[in-house]
Amino acid sequence: MGKRITQRKIRRLPVIFSDGKGEYPGTSSDFSATGLFIRTRKALSPGTPVKMVIELDNNRKINLTGVVVRSIKTGIADFKNGMGIKLAPIPQEYQDFINKLLHS
C-alpha cells in the first residue's frame, strides 16, 4: 500500500508558484487537506520552500506556502511531471475549499 493517509480529490486549476527566484506556471492535479500536486515542467527539488497562488472559480485566489516533498521529472512532456507540496501553514480559506471539494 502507498504512504498516503489523507483523502485526495482531483481538480485541475491554474497555479502560479515561486521559489523566490522566479515565478512559474502549473496546473493542480490533486488536492488533500495537507497538500497538493502541481503538474509543471519546472518541478523544484525536494526541500525547496514554495509560495503558490491557486486560481479558483469566480476570479477568487488562495495564497499558499509549503515545501516540495516529492519531485517527478521524466523528460516526457505528456507524462505527469511535477511536484508534491506539503502545505504549512494551512489557511482557513484552503480548509474551506478542501472541505467543499471532498464532500461534493
The first five atom37 places (N, CA, C, CB, O) and aatype in JSON, in Angstrom:
{
  "aatype": [12, 7, 11, 1, 9, 16, 5, 1, 11, 9, 1, 1, 10, 14, 19, 9, 13, 15, 3, 7, 11, 7, 6, 18, 14, 7, 16, 15, 15, 3, 13, 15, 0, 16, 7, 10, 13, 9, 1, 16, 1, 11, 0, 10, 15, 14, 7, 16, 14, 19, 11, 12, 19, 9, 6, 10, 3, 2, 2, 1, 11, 9, 2, 10, 16, 7, 19, 19, 19, 1, 15, 9, 11, 16, 7, 9, 0, 3, 13, 11, 2, 7, 12, 7, 9, 11, 10, 0, 14, 9, 14, 5, 6, 18, 5, 3, 13, 9, 2, 11, 10, 10, 8, 15],
  "atom_mask": [
    [1, 1, 1, 1, 1],
    [1, 1, 1, 0, 1],
    [1, 1, 1, 1, 1],
    [1, 1, 1, 1, 1],
    [1, 1, 1, 1, 1],
    [1, 1, 1, 1, 1],
    [1, 1, 1, 1, 1],
    [1, 1, 1, 1, 1],
    [1, 1, 1, 1, 1],
    [1, 1, 1, 1, 1],
    [1, 1, 1, 1, 1],
    [1, 1, 1, 1, 1],
    [1, 1, 1, 1, 1],
    [1, 1, 1, 1, 1],
    [1, 1, 1, 1, 1],
    [1, 1, 1, 1, 1],
    [1, 1, 1, 1, 1],
    [1, 1, 1, 1, 1],
    [1, 1, 1, 1, 1],
    [1, 1, 1, 0, 1],
    [1, 1, 1, 1, 1],
    [1, 1, 1, 0, 1],
    [1, 1, 1, 1, 1],
    [1, 1, 1, 1, 1],
    [1, 1, 1, 1, 1],
    [1, 1, 1, 0, 1],
    [1, 1, 1, 1, 1],
    [1, 1, 1, 1, 1],
    [1, 1, 1, 1, 1],
    [1, 1, 1, 1, 1],
    [1, 1, 1, 1, 1],
    [1, 1, 1, 1, 1],
    [1, 1, 1, 1, 1],
    [1, 1, 1, 1, 1],
    [1, 1, 1, 0, 1],
    [1, 1, 1, 1, 1],
    [1, 1, 1, 1, 1],
    [1, 1, 1, 1, 1],
    [1, 1, 1, 1, 1],
    [1, 1, 1, 1, 1],
    [1, 1, 1, 1, 1],
    [1, 1, 1, 1, 1],
    [1, 1, 1, 1, 1],
    [1, 1, 1, 1, 1],
    [1, 1, 1, 1, 1],
    [1, 1, 1, 1, 1],
    [1, 1, 1, 0, 1],
    [1, 1, 1, 1, 1],
    [1, 1, 1, 1, 1],
    [1, 1, 1, 1, 1],
    [1, 1, 1, 1, 1],
    [1, 1, 1, 1, 1],
    [1, 1, 1, 1, 1],
    [1, 1, 1, 1, 1],
    [1, 1, 1, 1, 1],
    [1, 1, 1, 1, 1],
    [1, 1, 1, 1, 1],
    [1, 1, 1, 1, 1],
    [1, 1, 1, 1, 1],
    [1, 1, 1, 1, 1],
    [1, 1, 1, 1, 1],
    [1, 1, 1, 1, 1],
    [1, 1, 1, 1, 1],
    [1, 1, 1, 1, 1],
    [1, 1, 1, 1, 1],
    [1, 1, 1, 0, 1],
    [1, 1, 1, 1, 1],
    [1, 1, 1, 1, 1],
    [1, 1, 1, 1, 1],
    [1, 1, 1, 1, 1],
    [1, 1, 1, 1, 1],
    [1, 1, 1, 1, 1],
    [1, 1, 1, 1, 1],
    [1, 1, 1, 1, 1],
    [1, 1, 1, 0, 1],
    [1, 1, 1, 1, 1],
    [1, 1, 1, 1, 1],
    [1, 1, 1, 1, 1],
    [1, 1, 1, 1, 1],
    [1, 1, 1, 1, 1],
    [1, 1, 1, 1, 1],
    [1, 1, 1, 0, 1],
    [1, 1, 1, 1, 1],
    [1, 1, 1, 0, 1],
    [1, 1, 1, 1, 1],
    [1, 1, 1, 1, 1],
    [1, 1, 1, 1, 1],
    [1, 1, 1, 1, 1],
    [1, 1, 1, 1, 1],
    [1, 1, 1, 1, 1],
    [1, 1, 1, 1, 1],
    [1, 1, 1, 1, 1],
    [1, 1, 1, 1, 1],
    [1, 1, 1, 1, 1],
    [1, 1, 1, 1, 1],
    [1, 1, 1, 1, 1],
    [1, 1, 1, 1, 1],
    [1, 1, 1, 1, 1],
    [1, 1, 1, 1, 1],
    [1, 1, 1, 1, 1],
    [1, 1, 1, 1, 1],
    [1, 1, 1, 1, 1],
    [1, 1, 1, 1, 1],
    [1, 1, 1, 1, 1]
  ],
  "atom_positions": [
    [[0.82, -1.18, 0.0], [0.0, 0.0, 0.0], [0.87, 1.26, 0.0], [-0.93, -0.01, 1.2], [2.02, 1.22, 0.42]],
    [[0.31, 2.38, -0.48], [1.04, 3.64, -0.54], [1.12, 4.32, 0.81], [0.0, 0.0, 0.0], [0.54, 3.85, 1.79]],
    [[1.85, 5.42, 0.86], [2.06, 6.17, 2.09], [0.91, 7.13, 2.39], [3.35, 6.95, 2.01], [0.81, 7.63, 3.51]],
    [[0.05, 7.39, 1.43], [-0.99, 8.41, 1.6], [-1.99, 8.02, 2.67], [-1.71, 8.64, 0.29], [-2.52, 6.91, 2.69]],
    [[-2.23, 8.97, 3.57], [-3.2, 8.71, 4.64], [-4.36, 9.69, 4.59], [-2.52, 8.78, 5.99], [-5.31, 9.57, 5.36]],
    [[-4.28, 10.68, 3.69], [-5.37, 11.65, 3.57], [-6.09, 11.45, 2.25], [-4.84, 13.1, 3.69], [-5.49, 11.09, 1.24]],
    [[-7.38, 11.71, 2.28], [-8.2, 11.6, 1.08], [-7.78, 12.65, 0.07], [-9.69, 11.74, 1.43], [-7.46, 13.78, 0.43]],
    [[-7.78, 12.28, -1.21], [-7.39, 13.19, -2.28], [-8.52, 13.36, -3.26], [-6.13, 12.68, -3.0], [-9.37, 12.48, -3.44]],
    [[-8.52, 14.54, -3.91], [-9.54, 14.84, -4.91], [-8.87, 15.53, -6.09], [-10.69, 15.74, -4.31], [-8.12, 16.49, -5.91]],
    [[-9.14, 15.04, -7.28], [-8.56, 15.63, -8.48], [-9.36, 16.86, -8.88], [-8.53, 14.61, -9.64], [-10.59, 16.85, -8.92]],
    [[-8.62, 17.92, -9.18], [-9.23, 19.16, -9.66], [-8.16, 19.93, -10.41], [-9.83, 20.01, -8.48], [-7.1, 20.22, -9.86]],
    [[-8.42, 20.26, -11.64], [-7.46, 20.99, -12.48], [-7.72, 22.5, -12.36], [-7.56, 20.54, -13.97], [-8.74, 23.01, -12.82]],
    [[-6.78, 23.19, -11.73], [-6.87, 24.64, -11.57], [-5.51, 25.26, -11.88], [-7.34, 25.02, -10.13], [-4.48, 24.65, -11.6]],
    [[-5.5, 26.47, -12.45], [-4.22, 27.14, -12.71], [-3.52, 27.5, -11.39], [-4.43, 28.42, -13.56], [-4.15, 27.93, -10.43]],
    [[-2.21, 27.31, -11.39], [-1.39, 27.63, -10.22], [-0.15, 28.4, -10.69], [-0.98, 26.32, -9.44], [0.47, 28.03, -11.69]],
    [[0.18, 29.45, -9.98], [1.46, 30.14, -10.18], [2.26, 29.87, -8.9], [1.27, 31.71, -10.46], [1.75, 30.07, -7.8]],
    [[3.51, 29.42, -9.05], [4.32, 29.15, -7.87], [5.68, 29.81, -8.0], [4.49, 27.63, -7.66], [6.15, 30.12, -9.1]],
    [[6.3, 30.03, -6.84], [7.58, 30.72, -6.8], [8.5, 30.08, -5.77], [7.39, 32.21, -6.49], [8.07, 29.66, -4.7]],
    [[9.78, 30.02, -6.13], [10.8, 29.55, -5.2], [11.61, 30.72, -4.66], [11.73, 28.54, -5.89], [12.64, 30.53, -4.01]],
    [[11.15, 31.95, -4.93], [11.85, 33.14, -4.5], [12.81, 33.67, -5.56], [0.0, 0.0, 0.0], [13.31, 34.79, -5.44]],
    [[13.08, 32.86, -6.57], [13.99, 33.26, -7.66], [13.22, 33.58, -8.93], [15.01, 32.16, -7.92], [13.72, 34.32, -9.79]],
    [[12.02, 33.03, -9.06], [11.2, 33.25, -10.24], [9.8, 32.74, -10.01], [0.0, 0.0, 0.0], [9.53, 32.05, -9.02]],
    [[8.89, 33.08, -10.93], [7.51, 32.57, -10.88], [7.29, 31.66, -12.06], [6.47, 33.74, -10.88], [7.76, 31.92, -13.16]],
    [[6.56, 30.56, -11.81], [6.37, 29.53, -12.82], [4.9, 29.1, -12.87], [7.29, 28.31, -12.54], [4.22, 29.1, -11.84]],
    [[4.42, 28.72, -14.06], [3.04, 28.26, -14.17], [2.93, 26.76, -13.93], [2.47, 28.6, -15.55], [3.88, 26.0, -14.13]],
    [[1.76, 26.36, -13.48], [1.47, 24.94, -13.31], [-0.03, 24.73, -13.28], [0.0, 0.0, 0.0], [-0.81, 25.68, -13.39]],
    [[-0.41, 23.48, -13.12], [-1.81, 23.1, -13.02], [-1.95, 22.14, -11.85], [-2.34, 22.45, -14.35], [-1.21, 21.17, -11.74]],
    [[-2.91, 22.41, -10.98], [-3.14, 21.49, -9.87], [-3.57, 20.14, -10.44], [-4.2, 22.04, -8.88], [-4.23, 20.07, -11.47]],
    [[-3.2, 19.09, -9.74], [-3.57, 17.76, -10.19], [-4.46, 17.09, -9.15], [-2.32, 16.91, -10.46], [-5.55, 16.61, -9.47]],
    [[-4.0, 17.07, -7.92], [-4.87, 16.56, -6.86], [-4.61, 17.31, -5.57], [-4.65, 15.04, -6.66], [-3.51, 17.81, -5.31]],
    [[-5.66, 17.37, -4.77], [-5.64, 18.12, -3.52], [-5.92, 17.18, -2.35], [-6.66, 19.26, -3.54], [-6.65, 16.2, -2.49]],
    [[-5.34, 17.5, -1.2], [-5.69, 16.84, 0.05], [-5.76, 17.92, 1.12], [-4.64, 15.71, 0.43], [-5.5, 19.09, 0.84]],
    [[-6.11, 17.55, 2.32], [-6.2, 18.52, 3.41], [-4.85, 19.1, 3.79], [-6.84, 17.88, 4.62], [-4.78, 20.17, 4.39]],
    [[-3.76, 18.39, 3.45], [-2.43, 18.84, 3.87], [-1.51, 19.24, 2.73], [-1.77, 17.75, 4.66], [-0.4, 19.7, 2.96]],
    [[-1.97, 19.07, 1.48], [-1.1, 19.42, 0.36], [-1.76, 19.25, -0.98], [0.0, 0.0, 0.0], [-2.97, 19.03, -1.1]],
    [[-0.91, 19.36, -2.02], [-1.41, 19.21, -3.39], [-0.27, 18.79, -4.31], [-2.04, 20.53, -3.89], [0.91, 18.87, -3.94]],
    [[-0.64, 18.34, -5.5], [0.35, 18.02, -6.54], [0.17, 19.05, -7.64], [0.17, 16.55, -7.09], [-0.95, 19.34, -8.06]],
    [[1.29, 19.6, -8.1], [1.28, 20.57, -9.18], [1.97, 19.97, -10.39], [1.97, 21.9, -8.76], [3.13, 19.57, -10.32]],
    [[1.24, 19.9, -11.49], [1.85, 19.48, -12.75], [2.58, 20.66, -13.36], [0.79, 18.91, -13.73], [2.0, 21.73, -13.54]],
    [[3.85, 20.45, -13.68], [4.66, 21.52, -14.26], [5.92, 20.93, -14.86], [5.01, 22.59, -13.19], [6.38, 19.86, -14.45]],
    [[6.47, 21.61, -15.83], [7.77, 21.22, -16.39], [8.91, 21.75, -15.54], [7.91, 21.71, -17.83], [10.06, 21.37, -15.73]],
    [[8.59, 22.64, -14.59], [9.58, 23.29, -13.74], [9.47, 22.76, -12.3], [9.4, 24.84, -13.77], [9.3, 23.54, -11.37]],
    [[9.56, 21.45, -12.14], [9.48, 20.86, -10.8], [10.72, 21.25, -10.0], [9.34, 19.32, -10.88], [11.84, 21.12, -10.47]],
    [[10.5, 21.71, -8.78], [11.58, 22.12, -7.9], [12.06, 20.93, -7.08], [11.12, 23.27, -6.97], [11.35, 19.94, -6.94]],
    [[13.25, 21.03, -6.54], [13.84, 19.94, -5.75], [13.15, 19.79, -4.4], [15.34, 20.18, -5.55], [12.7, 20.77, -3.82]],
    [[13.07, 18.55, -3.9], [12.51, 18.34, -2.56], [13.26, 19.18, -1.53], [12.58, 16.84, -2.17], [14.47, 19.34, -1.58]],
    [[12.48, 19.72, -0.58], [13.02, 20.58, 0.45], [12.94, 22.06, 0.12], [0.0, 0.0, 0.0], [13.19, 22.91, 0.97]],
    [[12.59, 22.39, -1.14], [12.5, 23.79, -1.56], [11.24, 24.44, -1.01], [12.53, 23.89, -3.1], [10.14, 23.92, -1.23]],
    [[11.36, 25.56, -0.29], [10.16, 26.31, 0.12], [9.51, 26.92, -1.12], [10.52, 27.42, 1.17], [10.19, 27.37, -2.03]],
    [[8.19, 26.93, -1.13], [7.47, 27.44, -2.29], [6.24, 28.24, -1.87], [7.06, 26.28, -3.21], [5.56, 27.89, -0.9]],
    [[5.98, 29.32, -2.61], [4.75, 30.1, -2.44], [3.91, 29.87, -3.67], [5.05, 31.64, -2.23], [4.43, 29.79, -4.78]],
    [[2.6, 29.75, -3.48], [1.69, 29.44, -4.58], [0.46, 30.32, -4.53], [1.29, 27.98, -4.54], [0.05, 30.78, -3.47]],
    [[-0.14, 30.54, -5.7], [-1.44, 31.18, -5.82], [-2.28, 30.26, -6.69], [-1.34, 32.64, -6.43], [-1.96, 30.01, -7.85]],
    [[-3.37, 29.75, -6.11], [-4.3, 28.89, -6.84], [-5.46, 29.75, -7.29], [-4.8, 27.69, -5.96], [-6.06, 30.48, -6.49]],
    [[-5.78, 29.66, -8.57], [-6.89, 30.44, -9.13], [-8.15, 29.59, -9.11], [-6.56, 30.92, -10.57], [-8.27, 28.61, -9.85]],
    [[-9.1, 29.97, -8.26], [-10.37, 29.27, -8.16], [-11.37, 29.86, -9.14], [-10.93, 29.35, -6.72], [-11.06, 30.8, -9.88]],
    [[-12.56, 29.31, -9.15], [-13.65, 29.85, -9.96], [-14.01, 31.26, -9.47], [-14.89, 28.92, -9.91], [-13.68, 31.63, -8.35]],
    [[-14.68, 32.02, -10.31], [-15.17, 33.36, -9.97], [-14.04, 34.33, -9.6], [-16.13, 33.27, -8.81], [-14.23, 35.22, -8.78]],
    [[-12.87, 34.17, -10.22], [-11.71, 35.04, -10.01], [-11.22, 35.09, -8.57], [-12.05, 36.43, -10.45], [-10.54, 36.04, -8.18]],
    [[-11.55, 34.1, -7.77], [-11.03, 34.02, -6.4], [-9.67, 33.33, -6.44], [-12.01, 33.24, -5.47], [-9.41, 32.48, -7.29]],
    [[-8.78, 33.72, -5.51], [-7.45, 33.13, -5.43], [-7.14, 32.78, -3.98], [-6.39, 34.1, -5.99], [-7.61, 33.43, -3.05]],
    [[-6.34, 31.73, -3.81], [-5.87, 31.35, -2.49], [-4.35, 31.4, -2.52], [-6.4, 29.92, -2.07], [-3.72, 30.78, -3.37]],
    [[-3.76, 32.14, -1.58], [-2.31, 32.19, -1.43], [-1.88, 31.12, -0.44], [-1.84, 33.6, -0.96], [-2.44, 31.01, 0.65]],
    [[-0.88, 30.32, -0.83], [-0.41, 29.22, 0.0], [1.11, 29.22, 0.09], [-0.91, 27.89, -0.56], [1.8, 29.75, -0.78]],
    [[1.61, 28.61, 1.15], [3.04, 28.35, 1.28], [3.23, 26.89, 1.66], [3.71, 29.31, 2.33], [2.36, 26.28, 2.28]],
    [[4.37, 26.36, 1.29], [4.65, 24.97, 1.62], [6.07, 24.6, 1.24], [0.0, 0.0, 0.0], [6.9, 25.46, 0.95]],
    [[6.32, 23.29, 1.25], [7.63, 22.75, 0.93], [7.45, 21.61, -0.05], [8.38, 22.28, 2.21], [6.53, 20.8, 0.09]],
    [[8.33, 21.54, -1.05], [8.31, 20.43, -2.01], [8.74, 19.16, -1.27], [9.24, 20.72, -3.24], [9.82, 19.12, -0.67]],
    [[7.91, 18.12, -1.32], [8.25, 16.85, -0.68], [8.57, 15.76, -1.69], [7.11, 16.4, 0.21], [9.16, 14.73, -1.35]],
    [[8.18, 15.98, -2.95], [8.4, 14.97, -3.99], [8.47, 15.69, -5.32], [7.28, 13.88, -4.0], [7.69, 16.61, -5.58]],
    [[9.41, 15.27, -6.17], [9.57, 15.9, -7.48], [9.68, 14.82, -8.54], [10.81, 16.83, -7.5], [10.44, 13.86, -8.38]],
    [[8.92, 14.97, -9.64], [8.94, 13.99, -10.72], [9.33, 14.71, -12.0], [7.56, 13.28, -10.88], [8.62, 15.6, -12.48]],
    [[10.48, 14.31, -12.56], [10.97, 14.86, -13.83], [11.29, 13.7, -14.75], [12.22, 15.79, -13.61], [12.33, 13.06, -14.6]],
    [[10.41, 13.41, -15.7], [10.6, 12.26, -16.56], [11.25, 12.58, -17.89], [9.29, 11.6, -16.81], [11.82, 11.7, -18.53]],
    [[11.17, 13.84, -18.31], [11.67, 14.18, -19.64], [10.64, 13.92, -20.73], [0.0, 0.0, 0.0], [10.89, 14.21, -21.9]],
    [[9.49, 13.38, -20.35], [8.4, 13.12, -21.3], [7.32, 14.16, -21.05], [7.82, 11.65, -21.14], [6.71, 14.18, -19.98]],
    [[7.09, 15.02, -22.03], [6.2, 16.18, -21.84], [4.78, 15.8, -21.42], [6.14, 16.98, -23.1], [4.18, 16.51, -20.62]],
    [[4.23, 14.71, -21.94], [2.85, 14.35, -21.65], [2.7, 13.52, -20.38], [2.27, 13.6, -22.8], [1.57, 13.22, -19.98]],
    [[3.8, 13.14, -19.75], [3.72, 12.35, -18.53], [3.5, 13.27, -17.34], [5.01, 11.51, -18.33], [3.61, 14.49, -17.48]],
    [[3.18, 12.71, -16.19], [2.83, 13.5, -15.01], [4.08, 14.09, -14.34], [2.06, 12.64, -14.0], [4.45, 13.69, -13.23]],
    [[4.74, 15.03, -15.01], [5.85, 15.76, -14.42], [5.3, 16.74, -13.41], [6.7, 16.48, -15.51], [4.24, 17.33, -13.63]],
    [[5.99, 16.93, -12.31], [5.53, 17.91, -11.34], [6.09, 17.66, -9.97], [0.0, 0.0, 0.0], [7.16, 17.06, -9.82]],
    [[5.35, 18.14, -8.96], [5.85, 18.05, -7.59], [4.72, 18.0, -6.58], [6.77, 19.22, -7.29], [3.66, 18.61, -6.75]],
    [[4.98, 17.26, -5.52], [4.07, 17.2, -4.39], [4.47, 18.24, -3.36], [0.0, 0.0, 0.0], [5.64, 18.38, -3.03]],
    [[3.49, 18.98, -2.87], [3.72, 20.07, -1.93], [3.01, 19.77, -0.61], [3.23, 21.42, -2.51], [1.83, 19.44, -0.59]],
    [[3.75, 19.9, 0.49], [3.13, 19.84, 1.82], [2.94, 21.27, 2.28], [4.02, 19.01, 2.85], [3.9, 22.04, 2.35]],
    [[1.71, 21.63, 2.6], [1.38, 23.0, 2.98], [1.66, 23.27, 4.45], [-0.08, 23.27, 2.68], [1.44, 22.42, 5.31]],
    [[2.15, 24.48, 4.72], [2.35, 24.94, 6.1], [2.58, 26.44, 6.06], [3.55, 24.2, 6.79], [3.5, 26.9, 5.38]],
    [[1.79, 27.2, 6.76], [0.56, 26.8, 7.45], [-0.57, 26.56, 6.45], [0.15, 27.89, 8.47], [-0.45, 26.85, 5.26]],
    [[-1.67, 26.02, 6.96], [-2.83, 25.76, 6.1], [-3.9, 26.8, 6.45], [-3.37, 24.28, 6.3], [-4.52, 26.72, 7.51]],
    [[-4.13, 27.77, 5.55], [-5.11, 28.82, 5.85], [-6.54, 28.3, 5.86], [-4.98, 29.94, 4.84], [-6.87, 27.31, 5.21]],
    [[-7.39, 29.0, 6.6], [-8.8, 28.62, 6.71], [-9.47, 28.59, 5.33], [-9.55, 29.59, 7.63], [-10.31, 27.73, 5.07]],
    [[-9.11, 29.52, 4.46], [-9.71, 29.56, 3.12], [-9.42, 28.27, 2.34], [-9.17, 30.78, 2.34], [-10.28, 27.78, 1.61]],
    [[-8.22, 27.72, 2.5], [-7.88, 26.44, 1.85], [-8.66, 25.3, 2.5], [-6.35, 26.16, 1.93], [-9.17, 24.42, 1.81]],
    [[-8.75, 25.3, 3.82], [-9.52, 24.26, 4.52], [-10.97, 24.25, 4.05], [-9.45, 24.48, 6.04], [-11.54, 23.19, 3.84]],
    [[-11.57, 25.43, 3.9], [-12.95, 25.53, 3.43], [-13.07, 24.99, 2.0], [-13.44, 26.99, 3.49], [-14.02, 24.27, 1.68]],
    [[-12.11, 25.33, 1.15], [-12.08, 24.85, -0.24], [-12.0, 23.32, -0.27], [-10.87, 25.47, -1.01], [-12.73, 22.68, -1.02]],
    [[-11.12, 22.75, 0.54], [-10.94, 21.29, 0.58], [-12.19, 20.59, 1.11], [-9.72, 20.92, 1.44], [-12.62, 19.58, 0.56]],
    [[-12.77, 21.12, 2.17], [-14.0, 20.5, 2.71], [-15.09, 20.47, 1.67], [-14.48, 21.27, 3.96], [-15.78, 19.46, 1.52]],
    [[-15.27, 21.55, 0.95], [-16.28, 21.62, -0.11], [-15.94, 20.64, -1.24], [-16.41, 23.06, -0.65], [-16.82, 19.95, -1.76]],
    [[-14.66, 20.6, -1.62], [-14.21, 19.74, -2.71], [-14.38, 18.25, -2.37], [-12.75, 20.04, -3.04], [-14.87, 17.48, -3.19]],
    [[-13.97, 17.86, -1.17], [-14.02, 16.46, -0.77], [-15.44, 15.96, -0.53], [-13.2, 16.25, 0.48], [-15.7, 14.75, -0.58]],
    [[-16.37, 16.87, -0.28], [-17.75, 16.47, 0.01], [-18.71, 16.79, -1.14], [-18.24, 17.14, 1.28], [-19.93, 16.83, -0.95]],
    [[-18.14, 17.03, -2.32], [-19.0, 17.31, -3.48], [-19.15, 16.08, -4.35], [-18.44, 18.47, -4.31], [-19.84, 16.13, -5.37]]
  ]
}
